[in-house]
PDB file of C-alpha atoms in Angstrom:
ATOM      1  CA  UNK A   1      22.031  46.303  -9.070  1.00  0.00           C
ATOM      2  CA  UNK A   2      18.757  43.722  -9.462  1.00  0.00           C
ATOM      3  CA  UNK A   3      19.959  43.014 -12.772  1.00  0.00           C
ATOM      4  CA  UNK A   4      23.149  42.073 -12.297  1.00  0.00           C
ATOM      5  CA  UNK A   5      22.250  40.090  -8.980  1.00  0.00           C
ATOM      6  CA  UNK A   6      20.387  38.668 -10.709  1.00  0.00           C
ATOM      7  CA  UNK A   7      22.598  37.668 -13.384  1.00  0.00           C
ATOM      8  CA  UNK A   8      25.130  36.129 -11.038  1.00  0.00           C
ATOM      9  CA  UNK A   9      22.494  33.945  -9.228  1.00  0.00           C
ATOM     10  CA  UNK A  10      22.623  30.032 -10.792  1.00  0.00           C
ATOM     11  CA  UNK A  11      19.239  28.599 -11.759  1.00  0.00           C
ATOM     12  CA  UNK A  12      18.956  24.938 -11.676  1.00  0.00           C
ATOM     13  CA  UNK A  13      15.775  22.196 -12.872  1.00  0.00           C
ATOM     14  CA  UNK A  14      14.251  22.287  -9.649  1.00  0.00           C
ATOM     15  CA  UNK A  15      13.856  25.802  -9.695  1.00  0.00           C
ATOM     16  CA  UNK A  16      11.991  25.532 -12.666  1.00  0.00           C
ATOM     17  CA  UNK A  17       9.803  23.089 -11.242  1.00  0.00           C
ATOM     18  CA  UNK A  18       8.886  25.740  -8.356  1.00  0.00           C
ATOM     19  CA  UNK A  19       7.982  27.946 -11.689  1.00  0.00           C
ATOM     20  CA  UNK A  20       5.944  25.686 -13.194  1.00  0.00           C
ATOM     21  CA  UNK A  21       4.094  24.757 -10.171  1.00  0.00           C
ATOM     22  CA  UNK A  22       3.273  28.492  -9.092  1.00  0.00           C
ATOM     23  CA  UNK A  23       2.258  29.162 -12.253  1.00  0.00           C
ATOM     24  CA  UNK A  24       0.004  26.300 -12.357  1.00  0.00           C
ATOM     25  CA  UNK A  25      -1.840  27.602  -9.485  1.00  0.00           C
ATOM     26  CA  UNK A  26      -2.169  30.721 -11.120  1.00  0.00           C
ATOM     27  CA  UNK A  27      -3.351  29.518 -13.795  1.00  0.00           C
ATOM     28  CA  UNK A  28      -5.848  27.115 -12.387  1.00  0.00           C
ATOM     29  CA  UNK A  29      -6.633  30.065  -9.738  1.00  0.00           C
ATOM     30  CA  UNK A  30      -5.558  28.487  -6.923  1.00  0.00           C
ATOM     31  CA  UNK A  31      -7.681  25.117  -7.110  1.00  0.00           C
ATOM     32  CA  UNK A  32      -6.850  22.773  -4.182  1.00  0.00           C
ATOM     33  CA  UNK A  33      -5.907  19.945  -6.544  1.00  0.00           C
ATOM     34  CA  UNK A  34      -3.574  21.696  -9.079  1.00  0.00           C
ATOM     35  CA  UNK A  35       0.313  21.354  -8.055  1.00  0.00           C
ATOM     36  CA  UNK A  36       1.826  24.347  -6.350  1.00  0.00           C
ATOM     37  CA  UNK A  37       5.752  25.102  -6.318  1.00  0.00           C
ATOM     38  CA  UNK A  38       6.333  23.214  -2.717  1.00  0.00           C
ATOM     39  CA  UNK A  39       4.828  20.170  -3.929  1.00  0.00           C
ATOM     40  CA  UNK A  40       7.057  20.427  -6.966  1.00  0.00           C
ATOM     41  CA  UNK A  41       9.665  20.617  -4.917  1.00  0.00           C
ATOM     42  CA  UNK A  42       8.495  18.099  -2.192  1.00  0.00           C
ATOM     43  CA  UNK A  43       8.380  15.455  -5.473  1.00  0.00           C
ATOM     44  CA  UNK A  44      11.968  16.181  -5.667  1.00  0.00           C
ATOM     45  CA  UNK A  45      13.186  15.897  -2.587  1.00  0.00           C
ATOM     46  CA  UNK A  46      11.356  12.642  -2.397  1.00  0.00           C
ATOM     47  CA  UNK A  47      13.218  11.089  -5.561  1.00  0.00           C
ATOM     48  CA  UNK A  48      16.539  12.268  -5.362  1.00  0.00           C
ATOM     49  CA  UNK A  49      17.083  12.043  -1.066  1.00  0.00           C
ATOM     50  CA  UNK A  50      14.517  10.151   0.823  1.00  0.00           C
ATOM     51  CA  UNK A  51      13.606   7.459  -1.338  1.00  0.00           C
ATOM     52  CA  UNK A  52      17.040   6.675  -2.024  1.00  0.00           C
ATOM     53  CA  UNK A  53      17.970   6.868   1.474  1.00  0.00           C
ATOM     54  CA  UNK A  54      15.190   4.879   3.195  1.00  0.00           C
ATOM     55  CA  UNK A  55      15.275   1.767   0.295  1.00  0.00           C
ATOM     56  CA  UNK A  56      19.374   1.846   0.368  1.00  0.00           C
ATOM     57  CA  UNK A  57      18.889   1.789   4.552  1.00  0.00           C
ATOM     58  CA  UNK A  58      15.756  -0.622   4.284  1.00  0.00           C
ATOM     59  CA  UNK A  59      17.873  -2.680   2.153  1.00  0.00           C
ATOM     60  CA  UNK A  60      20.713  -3.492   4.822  1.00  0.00           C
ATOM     61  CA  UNK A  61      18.888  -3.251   7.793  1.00  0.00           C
ATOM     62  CA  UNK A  62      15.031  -4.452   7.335  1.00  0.00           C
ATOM     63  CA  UNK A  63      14.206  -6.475  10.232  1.00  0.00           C
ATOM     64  CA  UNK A  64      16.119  -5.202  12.877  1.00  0.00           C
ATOM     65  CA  UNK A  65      14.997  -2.686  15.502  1.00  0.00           C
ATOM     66  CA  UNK A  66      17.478  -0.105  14.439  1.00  0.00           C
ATOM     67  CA  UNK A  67      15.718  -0.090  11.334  1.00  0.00           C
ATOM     68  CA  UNK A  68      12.054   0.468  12.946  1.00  0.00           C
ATOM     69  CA  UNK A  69      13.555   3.917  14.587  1.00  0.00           C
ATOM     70  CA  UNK A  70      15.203   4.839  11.554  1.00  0.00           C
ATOM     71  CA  UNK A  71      11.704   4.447   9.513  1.00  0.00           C
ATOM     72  CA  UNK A  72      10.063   6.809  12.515  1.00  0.00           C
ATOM     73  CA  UNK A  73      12.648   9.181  11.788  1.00  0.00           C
ATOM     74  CA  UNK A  74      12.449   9.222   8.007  1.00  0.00           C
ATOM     75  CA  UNK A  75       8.331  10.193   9.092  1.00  0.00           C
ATOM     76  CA  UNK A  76       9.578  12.623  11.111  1.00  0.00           C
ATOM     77  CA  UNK A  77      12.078  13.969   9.078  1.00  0.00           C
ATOM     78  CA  UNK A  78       9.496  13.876   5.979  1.00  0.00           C
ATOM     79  CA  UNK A  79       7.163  16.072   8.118  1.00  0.00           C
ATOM     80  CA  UNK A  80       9.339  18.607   9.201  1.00  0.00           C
ATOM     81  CA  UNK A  81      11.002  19.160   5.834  1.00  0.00           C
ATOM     82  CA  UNK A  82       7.112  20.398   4.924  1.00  0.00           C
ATOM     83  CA  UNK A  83       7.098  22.361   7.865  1.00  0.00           C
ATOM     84  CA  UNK A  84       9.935  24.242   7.398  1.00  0.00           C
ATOM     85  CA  UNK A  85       9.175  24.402   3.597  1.00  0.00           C
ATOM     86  CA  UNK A  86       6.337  26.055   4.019  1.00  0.00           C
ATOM     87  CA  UNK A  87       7.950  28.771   6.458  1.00  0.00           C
ATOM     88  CA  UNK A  88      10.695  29.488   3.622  1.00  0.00           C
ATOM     89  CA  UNK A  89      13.783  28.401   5.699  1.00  0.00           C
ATOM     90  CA  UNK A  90      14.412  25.361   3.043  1.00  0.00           C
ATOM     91  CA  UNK A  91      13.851  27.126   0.090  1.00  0.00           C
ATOM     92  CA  UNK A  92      13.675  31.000   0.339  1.00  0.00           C
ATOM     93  CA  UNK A  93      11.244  33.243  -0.366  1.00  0.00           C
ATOM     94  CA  UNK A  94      13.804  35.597  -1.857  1.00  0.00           C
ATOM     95  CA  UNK A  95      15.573  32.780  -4.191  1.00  0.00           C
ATOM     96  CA  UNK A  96      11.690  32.066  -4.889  1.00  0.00           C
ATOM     97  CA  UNK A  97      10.680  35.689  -6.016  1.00  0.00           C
ATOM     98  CA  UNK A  98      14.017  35.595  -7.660  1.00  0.00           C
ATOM     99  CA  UNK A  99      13.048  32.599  -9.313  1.00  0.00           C
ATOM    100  CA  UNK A 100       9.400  33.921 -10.874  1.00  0.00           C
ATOM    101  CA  UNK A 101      11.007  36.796 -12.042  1.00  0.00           C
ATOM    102  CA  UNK A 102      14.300  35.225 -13.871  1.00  0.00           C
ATOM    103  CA  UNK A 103      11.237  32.845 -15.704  1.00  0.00           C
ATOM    104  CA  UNK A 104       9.189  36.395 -16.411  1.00  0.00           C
ATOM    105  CA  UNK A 105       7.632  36.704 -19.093  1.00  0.00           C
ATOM    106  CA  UNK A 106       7.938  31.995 -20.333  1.00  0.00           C
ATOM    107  CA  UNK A 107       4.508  31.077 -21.454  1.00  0.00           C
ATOM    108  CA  UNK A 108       3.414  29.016 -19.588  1.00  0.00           C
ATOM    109  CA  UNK A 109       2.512  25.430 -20.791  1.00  0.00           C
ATOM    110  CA  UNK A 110      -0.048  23.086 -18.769  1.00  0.00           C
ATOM    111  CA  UNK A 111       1.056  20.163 -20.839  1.00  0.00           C
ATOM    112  CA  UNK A 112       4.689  21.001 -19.656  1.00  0.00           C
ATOM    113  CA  UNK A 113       4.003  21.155 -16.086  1.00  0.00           C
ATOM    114  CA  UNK A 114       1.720  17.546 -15.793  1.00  0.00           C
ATOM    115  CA  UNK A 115       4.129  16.106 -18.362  1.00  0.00           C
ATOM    116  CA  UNK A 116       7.002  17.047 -15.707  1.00  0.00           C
ATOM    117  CA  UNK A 117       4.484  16.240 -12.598  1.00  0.00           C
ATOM    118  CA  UNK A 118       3.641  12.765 -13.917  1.00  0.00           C
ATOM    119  CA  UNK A 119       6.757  12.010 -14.888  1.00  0.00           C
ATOM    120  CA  UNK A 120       8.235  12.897 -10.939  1.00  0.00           C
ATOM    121  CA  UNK A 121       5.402  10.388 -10.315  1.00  0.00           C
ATOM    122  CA  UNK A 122       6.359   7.381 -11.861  1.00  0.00           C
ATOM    123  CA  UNK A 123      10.318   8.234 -10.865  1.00  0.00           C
ATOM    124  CA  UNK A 124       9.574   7.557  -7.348  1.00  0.00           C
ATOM    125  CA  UNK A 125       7.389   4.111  -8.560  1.00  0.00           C
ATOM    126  CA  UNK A 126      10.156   3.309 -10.723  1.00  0.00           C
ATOM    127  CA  UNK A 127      12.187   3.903  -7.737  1.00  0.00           C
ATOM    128  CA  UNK A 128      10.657   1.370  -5.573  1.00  0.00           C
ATOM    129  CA  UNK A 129      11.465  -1.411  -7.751  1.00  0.00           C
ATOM    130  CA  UNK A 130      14.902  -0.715 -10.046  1.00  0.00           C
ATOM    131  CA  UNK A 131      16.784   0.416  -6.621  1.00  0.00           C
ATOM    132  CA  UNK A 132      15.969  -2.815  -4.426  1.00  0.00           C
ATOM    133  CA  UNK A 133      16.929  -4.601  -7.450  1.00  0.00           C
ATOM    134  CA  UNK A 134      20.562  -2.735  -8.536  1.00  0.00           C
ATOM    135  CA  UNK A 135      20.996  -3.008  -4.673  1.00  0.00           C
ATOM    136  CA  UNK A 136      20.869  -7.128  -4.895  1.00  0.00           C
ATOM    137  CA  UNK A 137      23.167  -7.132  -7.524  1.00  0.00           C
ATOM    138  CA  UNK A 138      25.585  -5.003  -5.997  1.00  0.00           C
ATOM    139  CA  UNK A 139      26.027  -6.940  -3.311  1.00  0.00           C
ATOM    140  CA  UNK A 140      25.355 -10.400  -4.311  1.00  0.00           C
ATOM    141  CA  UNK A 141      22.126 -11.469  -2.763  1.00  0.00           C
ATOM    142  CA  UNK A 142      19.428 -13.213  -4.669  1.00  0.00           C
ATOM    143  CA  UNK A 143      15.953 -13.650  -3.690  1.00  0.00           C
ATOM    144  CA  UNK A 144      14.806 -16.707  -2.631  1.00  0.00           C
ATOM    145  CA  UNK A 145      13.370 -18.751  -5.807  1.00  0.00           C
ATOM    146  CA  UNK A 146       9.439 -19.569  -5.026  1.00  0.00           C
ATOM    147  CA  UNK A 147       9.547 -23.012  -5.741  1.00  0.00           C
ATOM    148  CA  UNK A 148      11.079 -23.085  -2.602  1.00  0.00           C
ATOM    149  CA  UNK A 149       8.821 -21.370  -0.595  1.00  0.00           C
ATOM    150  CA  UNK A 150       5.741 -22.678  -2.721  1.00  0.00           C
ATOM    151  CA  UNK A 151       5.634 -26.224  -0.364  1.00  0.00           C
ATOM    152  CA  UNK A 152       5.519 -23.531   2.801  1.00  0.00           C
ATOM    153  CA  UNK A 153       1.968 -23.012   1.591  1.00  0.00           C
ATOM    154  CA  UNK A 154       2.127 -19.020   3.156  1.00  0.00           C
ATOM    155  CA  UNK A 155      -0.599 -17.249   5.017  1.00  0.00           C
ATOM    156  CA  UNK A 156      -0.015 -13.942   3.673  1.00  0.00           C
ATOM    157  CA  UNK A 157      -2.077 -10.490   3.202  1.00  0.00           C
ATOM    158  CA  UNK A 158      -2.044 -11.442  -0.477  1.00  0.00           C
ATOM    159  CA  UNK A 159      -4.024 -14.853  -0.168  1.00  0.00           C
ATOM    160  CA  UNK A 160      -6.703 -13.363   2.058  1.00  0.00           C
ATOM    161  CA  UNK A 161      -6.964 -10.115  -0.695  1.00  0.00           C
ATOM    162  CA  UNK A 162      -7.739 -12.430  -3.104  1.00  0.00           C
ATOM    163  CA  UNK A 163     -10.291 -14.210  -0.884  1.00  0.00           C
ATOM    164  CA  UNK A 164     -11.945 -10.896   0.168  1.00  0.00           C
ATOM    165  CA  UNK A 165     -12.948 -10.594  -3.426  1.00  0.00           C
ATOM    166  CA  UNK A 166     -13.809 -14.033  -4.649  1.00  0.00           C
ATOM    167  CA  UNK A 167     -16.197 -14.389  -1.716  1.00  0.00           C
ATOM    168  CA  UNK A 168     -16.528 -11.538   0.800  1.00  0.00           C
ATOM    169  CA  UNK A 169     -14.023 -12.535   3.168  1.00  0.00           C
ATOM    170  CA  UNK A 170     -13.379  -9.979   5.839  1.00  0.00           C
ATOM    171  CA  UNK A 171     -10.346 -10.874   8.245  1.00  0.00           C
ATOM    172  CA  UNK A 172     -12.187 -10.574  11.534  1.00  0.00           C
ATOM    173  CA  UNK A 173     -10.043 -10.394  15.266  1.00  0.00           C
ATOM    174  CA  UNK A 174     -11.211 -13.102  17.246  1.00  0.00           C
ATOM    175  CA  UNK A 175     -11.610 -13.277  20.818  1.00  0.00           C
ATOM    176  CA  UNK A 176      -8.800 -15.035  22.907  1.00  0.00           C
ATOM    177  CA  UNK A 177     -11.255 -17.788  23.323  1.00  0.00           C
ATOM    178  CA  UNK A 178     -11.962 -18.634  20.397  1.00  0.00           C
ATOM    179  CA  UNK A 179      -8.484 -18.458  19.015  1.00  0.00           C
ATOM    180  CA  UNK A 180      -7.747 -21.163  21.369  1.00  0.00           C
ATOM    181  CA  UNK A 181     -10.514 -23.628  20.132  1.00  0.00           C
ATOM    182  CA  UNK A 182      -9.464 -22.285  16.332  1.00  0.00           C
ATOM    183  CA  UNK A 183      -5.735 -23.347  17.271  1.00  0.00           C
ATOM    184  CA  UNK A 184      -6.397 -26.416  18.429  1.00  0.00           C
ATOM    185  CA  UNK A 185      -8.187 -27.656  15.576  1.00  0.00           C
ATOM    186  CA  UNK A 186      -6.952 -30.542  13.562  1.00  0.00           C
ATOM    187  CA  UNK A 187      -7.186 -28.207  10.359  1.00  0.00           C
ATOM    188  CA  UNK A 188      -5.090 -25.477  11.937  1.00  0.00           C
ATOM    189  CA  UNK A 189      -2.241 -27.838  13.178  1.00  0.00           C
ATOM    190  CA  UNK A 190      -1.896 -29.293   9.691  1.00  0.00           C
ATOM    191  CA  UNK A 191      -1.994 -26.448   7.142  1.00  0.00           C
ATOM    192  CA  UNK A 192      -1.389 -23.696   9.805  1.00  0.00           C
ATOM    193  CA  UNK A 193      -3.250 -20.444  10.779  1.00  0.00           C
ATOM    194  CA  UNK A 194      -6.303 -19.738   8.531  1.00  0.00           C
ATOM    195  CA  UNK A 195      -6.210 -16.878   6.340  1.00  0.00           C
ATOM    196  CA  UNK A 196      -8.986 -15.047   7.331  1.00  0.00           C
ATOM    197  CA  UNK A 197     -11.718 -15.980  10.718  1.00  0.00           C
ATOM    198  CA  UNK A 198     -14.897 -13.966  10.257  1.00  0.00           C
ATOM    199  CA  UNK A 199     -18.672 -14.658  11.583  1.00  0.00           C
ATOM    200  CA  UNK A 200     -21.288 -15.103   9.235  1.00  0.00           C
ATOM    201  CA  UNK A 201     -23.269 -12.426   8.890  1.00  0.00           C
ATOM    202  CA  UNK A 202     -26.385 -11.570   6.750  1.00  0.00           C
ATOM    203  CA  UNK A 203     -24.643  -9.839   4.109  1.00  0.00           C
ATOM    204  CA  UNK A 204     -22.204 -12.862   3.639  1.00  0.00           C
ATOM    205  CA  UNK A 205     -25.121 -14.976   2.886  1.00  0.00           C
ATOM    206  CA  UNK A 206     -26.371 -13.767  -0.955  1.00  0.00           C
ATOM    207  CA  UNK A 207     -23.835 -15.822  -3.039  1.00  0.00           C
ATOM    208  CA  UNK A 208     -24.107 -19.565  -3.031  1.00  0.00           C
ATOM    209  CA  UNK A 209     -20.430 -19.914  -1.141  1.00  0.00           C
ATOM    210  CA  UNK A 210     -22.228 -20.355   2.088  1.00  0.00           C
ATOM    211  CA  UNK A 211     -25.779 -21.335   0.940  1.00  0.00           C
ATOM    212  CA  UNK A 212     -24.706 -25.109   2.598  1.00  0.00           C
ATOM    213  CA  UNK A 213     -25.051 -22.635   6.079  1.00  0.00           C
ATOM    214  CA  UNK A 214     -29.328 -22.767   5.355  1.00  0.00           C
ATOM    215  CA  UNK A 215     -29.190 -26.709   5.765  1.00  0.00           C
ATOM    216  CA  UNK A 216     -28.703 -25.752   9.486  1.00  0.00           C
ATOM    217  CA  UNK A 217     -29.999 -22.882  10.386  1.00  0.00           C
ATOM    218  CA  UNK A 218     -32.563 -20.490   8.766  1.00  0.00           C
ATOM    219  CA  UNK A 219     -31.601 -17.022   7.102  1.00  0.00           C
ATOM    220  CA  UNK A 220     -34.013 -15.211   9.693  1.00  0.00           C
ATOM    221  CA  UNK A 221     -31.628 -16.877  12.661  1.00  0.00           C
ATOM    222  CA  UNK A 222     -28.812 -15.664  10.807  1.00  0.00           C
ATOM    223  CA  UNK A 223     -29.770 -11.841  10.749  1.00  0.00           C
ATOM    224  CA  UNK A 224     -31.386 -11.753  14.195  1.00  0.00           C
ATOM    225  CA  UNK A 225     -28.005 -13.289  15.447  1.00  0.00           C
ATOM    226  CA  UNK A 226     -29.979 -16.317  17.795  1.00  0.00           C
ATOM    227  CA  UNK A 227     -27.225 -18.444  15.767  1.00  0.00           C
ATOM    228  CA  UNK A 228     -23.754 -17.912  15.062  1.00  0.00           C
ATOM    229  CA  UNK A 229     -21.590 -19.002  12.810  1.00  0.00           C
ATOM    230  CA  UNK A 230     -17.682 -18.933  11.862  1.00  0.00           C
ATOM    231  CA  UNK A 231     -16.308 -18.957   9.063  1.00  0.00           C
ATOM    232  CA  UNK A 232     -12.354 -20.231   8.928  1.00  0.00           C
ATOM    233  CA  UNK A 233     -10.585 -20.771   4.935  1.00  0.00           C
ATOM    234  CA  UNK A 234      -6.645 -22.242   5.333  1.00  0.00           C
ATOM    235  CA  UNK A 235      -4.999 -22.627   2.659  1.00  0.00           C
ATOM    236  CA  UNK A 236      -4.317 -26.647   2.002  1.00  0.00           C
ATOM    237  CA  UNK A 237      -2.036 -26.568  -0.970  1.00  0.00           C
ATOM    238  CA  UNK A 238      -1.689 -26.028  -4.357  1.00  0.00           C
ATOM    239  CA  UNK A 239      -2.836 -27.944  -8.190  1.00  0.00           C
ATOM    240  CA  UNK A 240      -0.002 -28.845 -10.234  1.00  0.00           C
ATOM    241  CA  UNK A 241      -1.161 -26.153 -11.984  1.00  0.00           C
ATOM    242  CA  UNK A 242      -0.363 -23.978  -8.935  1.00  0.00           C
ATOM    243  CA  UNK A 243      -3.832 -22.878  -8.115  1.00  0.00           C
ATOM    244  CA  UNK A 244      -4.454 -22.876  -4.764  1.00  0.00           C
ATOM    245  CA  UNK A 245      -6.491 -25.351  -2.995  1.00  0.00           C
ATOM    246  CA  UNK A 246      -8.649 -24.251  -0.028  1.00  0.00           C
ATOM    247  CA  UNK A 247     -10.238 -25.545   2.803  1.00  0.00           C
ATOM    248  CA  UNK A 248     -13.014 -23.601   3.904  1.00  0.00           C
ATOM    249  CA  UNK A 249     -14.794 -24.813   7.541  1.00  0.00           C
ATOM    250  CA  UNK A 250     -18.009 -23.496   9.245  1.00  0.00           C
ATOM    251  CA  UNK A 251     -18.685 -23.687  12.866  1.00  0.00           C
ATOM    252  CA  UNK A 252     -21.690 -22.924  14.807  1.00  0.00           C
ATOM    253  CA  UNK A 253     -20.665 -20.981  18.640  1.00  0.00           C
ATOM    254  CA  UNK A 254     -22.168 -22.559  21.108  1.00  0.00           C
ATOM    255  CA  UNK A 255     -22.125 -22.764  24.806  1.00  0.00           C
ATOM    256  CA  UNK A 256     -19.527 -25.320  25.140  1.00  0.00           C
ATOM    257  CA  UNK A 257     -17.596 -24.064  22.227  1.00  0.00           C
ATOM    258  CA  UNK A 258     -17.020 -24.470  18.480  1.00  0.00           C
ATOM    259  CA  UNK A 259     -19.487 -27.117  16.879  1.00  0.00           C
ATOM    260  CA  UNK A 260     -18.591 -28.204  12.888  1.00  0.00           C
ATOM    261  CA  UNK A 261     -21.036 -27.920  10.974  1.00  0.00           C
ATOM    262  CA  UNK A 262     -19.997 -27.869   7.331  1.00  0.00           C
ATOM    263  CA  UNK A 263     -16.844 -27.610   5.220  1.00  0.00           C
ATOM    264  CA  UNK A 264     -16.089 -26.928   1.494  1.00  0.00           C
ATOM    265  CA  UNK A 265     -12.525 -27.914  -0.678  1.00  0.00           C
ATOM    266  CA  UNK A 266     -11.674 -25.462  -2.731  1.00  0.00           C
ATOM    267  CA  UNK A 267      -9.649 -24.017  -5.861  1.00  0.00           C
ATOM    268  CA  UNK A 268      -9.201 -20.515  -6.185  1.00  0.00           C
ATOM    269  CA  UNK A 269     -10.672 -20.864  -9.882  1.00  0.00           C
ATOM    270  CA  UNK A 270     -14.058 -21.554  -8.467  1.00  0.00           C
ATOM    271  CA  UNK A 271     -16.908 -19.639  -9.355  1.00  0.00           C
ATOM    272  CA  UNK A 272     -19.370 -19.260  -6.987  1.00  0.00           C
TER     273      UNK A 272
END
């Protein structure tokens, strides 16, 4: 009677991805990092249902509020699809044991399973990009073309990224106060919010970016703290070469607010 249950149940490519990923842990005796059948699975769900799902719905509806709840419930939904994984009400444990024991007796390859595992891997980065972009030409809508945006001069994540690793910048909250007396600087009202604020600190001071900061104050004043400096970059356009040009200001806090004390123009070429 196994037998010809067995015989009459269909097998498809996922369930040989639970295989491979069991045996995987088997063979790797259950190491932490090694794939396991669920995760196997889990890889596939993620490909072939939510990814399409949430960039299809994030295509449409970015923006909006509806979209925001949808997002939490794709979470949700993400983390109780483990949940009930795990407890065998997604996947069986009976179509599983049925599963290791139609594959009985396959040798089992560890090149197979990390070719397939890799592979599920760059599906869902794959994904992220050919989707959005079949998506836009479905429906007609280009993206904007960056020449122009380019004149905008944006304050995005990506300019102060590139700032945190030419020259330590660290994107510091300020204080309500001293966003005020940032704001209403001529520098802000021209080229718009800086990219990064940040206070000086003694760590920020072994490169030669800030060395002009020594001219008014001494490196021992800087660790202790007795003076305090900020540090504000904008960025003020770009070379016709379209490098960015930055404006980099230092102020020293005082009692009655922000006092200039030194400022620096900028391309993002620089070596410091």
């Amino acid at each position: 009677m196994r037998g010809q249950s067995s015989k009459k149940r269909k097998y498809y490519f996922f369930d040989y991805l639970f295989w491979l990923g069991e045996m995987a842990q088997r063979h790797y005796k259950g190491e932490p990092r090694r794939p396991d059948g669920e995760s196997m699975l889990m890889l596939c769900s993620i490909i072939f249902i939510y990814e399409p799902i949430f960039l299809t719905t994030a295509h449409f509806l970015f923006g909006s509020t509806v979209f925001e709840w949808f997002t939490v419930a794709m979470i949700a939904g993400i983390v109780a699809s483990l949940h009930y994984l795990s407890n065998g009400r997604i996947y069986p444990f009976s179509r599983r044991e049925a599963v290791m024991q139609h594959y009985e007796g396959r040798r089992f390859s560890p090149f197979r399973c990390y070719f397939f595992l890799f592979s599920l891997g760059f599906l869902i980065i794959a994904e992220m990009y050919l989707l959005p972009s079949t998506l836009m030409r479905i429906d007609g809508r280009k993206a904007k073309p960056v020449e122009n945006t380019r004149t905008e001069v944006p304050q995005r994540w990506r300019d102060y990224l590139a700032l945190h690793i030419t020259v330590g910048a660290r994107q510091e909250v300020p204080s309500e106060a001293l966003q005020y007396l940032i704001n209403q600087d001529g520098r802000t009202s021209r080229y718009g919010q800086p990219v990064y604020v940040m206070q000086v600190r003694e760590e920020d001071m072994g490169g030669k970016f800030r060395v002009g900061l020594l001219n008014h104050a001494t490196f021992d004043e800087i660790q202790d703290g007795s003076r305090k400096f900020v540090e504000c970059t904008w960025v003020k356009g770009y070379t016709p070469d379209s490098i960015r040009v930055l404006l980099t200001g230092w102020y020293e806090v005082r009692n009655t607010g922000l006092c200039p004390v030194d400022s620096l123009e900028w391309t993002e070429d620089t070596e410091f």
